[in-house]
PDB file of C-alpha atoms in Angstrom:
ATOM      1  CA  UNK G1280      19.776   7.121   2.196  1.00 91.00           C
ATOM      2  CA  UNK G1281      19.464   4.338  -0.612  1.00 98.00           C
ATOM      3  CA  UNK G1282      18.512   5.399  -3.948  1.00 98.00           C
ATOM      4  CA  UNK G1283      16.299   3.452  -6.454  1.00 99.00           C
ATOM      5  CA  UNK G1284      16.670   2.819 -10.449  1.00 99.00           C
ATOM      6  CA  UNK G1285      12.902   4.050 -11.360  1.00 99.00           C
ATOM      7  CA  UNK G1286      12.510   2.923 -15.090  1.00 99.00           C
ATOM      8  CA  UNK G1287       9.024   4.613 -16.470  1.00 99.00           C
ATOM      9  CA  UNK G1288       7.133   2.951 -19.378  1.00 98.00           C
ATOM     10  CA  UNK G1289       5.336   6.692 -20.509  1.00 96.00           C
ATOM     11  CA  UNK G1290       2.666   7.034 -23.347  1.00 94.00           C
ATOM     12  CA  UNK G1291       5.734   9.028 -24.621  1.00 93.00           C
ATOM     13  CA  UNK G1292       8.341   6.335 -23.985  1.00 96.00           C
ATOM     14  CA  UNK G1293      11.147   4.986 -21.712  1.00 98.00           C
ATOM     15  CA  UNK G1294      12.408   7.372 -19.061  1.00 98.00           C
ATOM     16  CA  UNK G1295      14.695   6.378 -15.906  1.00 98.00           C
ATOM     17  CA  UNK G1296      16.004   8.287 -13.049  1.00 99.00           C
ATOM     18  CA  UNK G1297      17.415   7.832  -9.753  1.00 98.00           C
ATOM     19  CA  UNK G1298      14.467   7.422  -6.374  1.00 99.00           C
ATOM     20  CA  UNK G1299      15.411   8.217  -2.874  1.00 98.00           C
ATOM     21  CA  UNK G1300      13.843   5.728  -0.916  1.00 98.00           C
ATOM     22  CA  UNK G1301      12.283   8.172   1.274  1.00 98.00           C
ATOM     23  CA  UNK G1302      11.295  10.146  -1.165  1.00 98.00           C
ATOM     24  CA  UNK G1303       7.731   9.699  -3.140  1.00 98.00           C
ATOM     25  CA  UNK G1304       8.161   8.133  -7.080  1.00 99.00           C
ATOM     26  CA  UNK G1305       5.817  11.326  -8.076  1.00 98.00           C
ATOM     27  CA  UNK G1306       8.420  13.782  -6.359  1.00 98.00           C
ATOM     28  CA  UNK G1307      11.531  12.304  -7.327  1.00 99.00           C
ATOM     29  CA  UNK G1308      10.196  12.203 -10.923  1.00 98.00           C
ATOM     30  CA  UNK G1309       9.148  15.520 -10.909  1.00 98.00           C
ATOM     31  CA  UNK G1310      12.845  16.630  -9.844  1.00 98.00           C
ATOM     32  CA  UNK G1311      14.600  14.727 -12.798  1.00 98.00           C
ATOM     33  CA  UNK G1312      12.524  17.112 -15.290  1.00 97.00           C
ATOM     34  CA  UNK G1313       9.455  14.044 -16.047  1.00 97.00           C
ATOM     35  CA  UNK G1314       6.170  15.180 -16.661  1.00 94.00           C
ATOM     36  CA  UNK G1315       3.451  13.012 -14.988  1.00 95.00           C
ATOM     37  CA  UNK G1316      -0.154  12.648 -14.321  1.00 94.00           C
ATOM     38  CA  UNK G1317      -1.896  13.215 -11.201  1.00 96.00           C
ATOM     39  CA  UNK G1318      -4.195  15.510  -9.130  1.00 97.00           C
ATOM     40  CA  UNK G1319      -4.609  15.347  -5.419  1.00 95.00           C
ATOM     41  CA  UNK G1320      -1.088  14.388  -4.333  1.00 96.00           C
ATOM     42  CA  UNK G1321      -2.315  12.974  -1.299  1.00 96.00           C
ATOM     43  CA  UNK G1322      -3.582   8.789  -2.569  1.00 96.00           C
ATOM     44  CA  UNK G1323      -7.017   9.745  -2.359  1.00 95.00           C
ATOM     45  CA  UNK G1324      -7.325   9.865  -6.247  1.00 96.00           C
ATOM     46  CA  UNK G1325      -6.461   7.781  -9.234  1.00 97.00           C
ATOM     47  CA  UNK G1326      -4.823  10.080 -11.523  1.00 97.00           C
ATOM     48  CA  UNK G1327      -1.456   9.164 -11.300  1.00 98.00           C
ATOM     49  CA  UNK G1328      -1.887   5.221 -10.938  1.00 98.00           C
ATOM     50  CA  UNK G1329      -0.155   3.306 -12.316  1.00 98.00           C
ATOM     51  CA  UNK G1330       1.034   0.019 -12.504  1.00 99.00           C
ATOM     52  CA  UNK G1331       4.248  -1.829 -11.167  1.00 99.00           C
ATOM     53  CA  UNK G1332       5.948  -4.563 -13.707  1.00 99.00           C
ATOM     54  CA  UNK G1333       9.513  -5.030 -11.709  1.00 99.00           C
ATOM     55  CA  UNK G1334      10.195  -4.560  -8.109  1.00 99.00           C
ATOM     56  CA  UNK G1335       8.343  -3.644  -5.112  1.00 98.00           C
ATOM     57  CA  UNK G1336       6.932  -0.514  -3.445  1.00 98.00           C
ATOM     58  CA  UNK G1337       5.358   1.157   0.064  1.00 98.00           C
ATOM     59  CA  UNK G1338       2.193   2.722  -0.778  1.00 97.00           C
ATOM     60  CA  UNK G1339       1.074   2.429   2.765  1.00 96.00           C
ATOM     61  CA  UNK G1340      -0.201   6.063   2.611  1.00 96.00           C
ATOM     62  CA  UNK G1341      -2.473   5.319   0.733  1.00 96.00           C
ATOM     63  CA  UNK G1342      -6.592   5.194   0.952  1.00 94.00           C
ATOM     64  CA  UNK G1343      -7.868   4.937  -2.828  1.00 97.00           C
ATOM     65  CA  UNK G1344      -6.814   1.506  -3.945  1.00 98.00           C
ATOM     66  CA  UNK G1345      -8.542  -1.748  -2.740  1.00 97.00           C
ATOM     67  CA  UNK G1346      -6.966  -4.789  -2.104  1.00 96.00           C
ATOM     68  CA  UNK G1347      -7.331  -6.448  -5.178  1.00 97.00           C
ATOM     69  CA  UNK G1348      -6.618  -3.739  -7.217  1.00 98.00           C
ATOM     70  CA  UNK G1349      -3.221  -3.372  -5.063  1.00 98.00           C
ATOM     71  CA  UNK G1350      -2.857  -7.428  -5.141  1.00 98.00           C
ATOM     72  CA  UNK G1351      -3.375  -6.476  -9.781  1.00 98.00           C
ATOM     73  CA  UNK G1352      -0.121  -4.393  -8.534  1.00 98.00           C
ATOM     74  CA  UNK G1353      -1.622  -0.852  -9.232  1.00 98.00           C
ATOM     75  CA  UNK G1354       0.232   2.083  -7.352  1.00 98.00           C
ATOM     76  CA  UNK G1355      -0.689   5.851  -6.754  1.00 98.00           C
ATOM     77  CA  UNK G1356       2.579   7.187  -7.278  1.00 98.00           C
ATOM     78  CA  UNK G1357       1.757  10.025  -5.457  1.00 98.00           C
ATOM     79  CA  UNK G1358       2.489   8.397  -2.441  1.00 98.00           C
ATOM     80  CA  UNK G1359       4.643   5.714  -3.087  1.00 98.00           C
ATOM     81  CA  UNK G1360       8.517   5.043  -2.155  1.00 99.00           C
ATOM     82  CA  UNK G1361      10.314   3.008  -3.785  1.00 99.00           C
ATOM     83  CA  UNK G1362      11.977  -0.295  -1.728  1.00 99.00           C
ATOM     84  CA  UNK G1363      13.773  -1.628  -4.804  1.00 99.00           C
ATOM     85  CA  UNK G1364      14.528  -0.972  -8.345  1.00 99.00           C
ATOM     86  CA  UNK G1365      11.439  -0.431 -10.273  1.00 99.00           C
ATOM     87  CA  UNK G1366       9.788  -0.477 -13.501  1.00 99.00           C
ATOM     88  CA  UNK G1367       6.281   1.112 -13.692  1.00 99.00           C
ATOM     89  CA  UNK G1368       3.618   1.494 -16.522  1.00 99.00           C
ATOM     90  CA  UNK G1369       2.249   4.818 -16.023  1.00 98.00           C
ATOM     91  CA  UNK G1370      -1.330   6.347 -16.960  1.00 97.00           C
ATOM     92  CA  UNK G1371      -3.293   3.235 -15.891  1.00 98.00           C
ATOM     93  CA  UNK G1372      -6.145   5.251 -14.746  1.00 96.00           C
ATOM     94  CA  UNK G1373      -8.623   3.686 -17.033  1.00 96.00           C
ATOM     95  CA  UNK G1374      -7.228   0.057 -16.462  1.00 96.00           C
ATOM     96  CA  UNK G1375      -8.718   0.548 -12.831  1.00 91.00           C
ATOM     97  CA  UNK G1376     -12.353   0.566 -14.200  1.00 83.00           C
TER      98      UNK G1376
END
């Protein structure tokens, strides 16, 4: 198992923890103590979008985002491993519309 640097640019500030890669970025978060957004858990929403600044992702799972909002390098955490180190803007949800 690799892990990941996930560096989180919050409405509260700067928070960083350590990403299985075959773990989701929502989960692994969760399990480092950081509070985020989202709702179905399963990419069919866009509550816990948010937006990738460094790195790359998998959000294969996904079924919410369209192409060119995935191409604008929007993510639903909620179903997204990390493949390298990362930093993500979180809370994006009303950058989508």
């Amino acid at each position: 198992m690799t892990f990941f640097n996930v560096q989180l640019m919050t409405p509260q500030g700067e928070v960083s923890f350590h990403c299985p890669d075959d773990e989701y970025i929502l989960d692994a978060a969760e399990q480092a103590g950081i509070d985020m957004s989202y709702s179905c858990r399963a990419g069919a929403c866009s509550s816990c979008v948010g937006r990738l600044l460094q790195g790359t992702l998998d959000q294969s799972d996904q079924s919410f985002l369209d192409e060119a909002q995935i191409k604008d390098k929007y993510a639903l955490l909620c179903v997204a491993y990390a493949t390298s180190d990362l930093i993500v803007k979180t809370d994006c949800e009303e950058e989508l519309w």
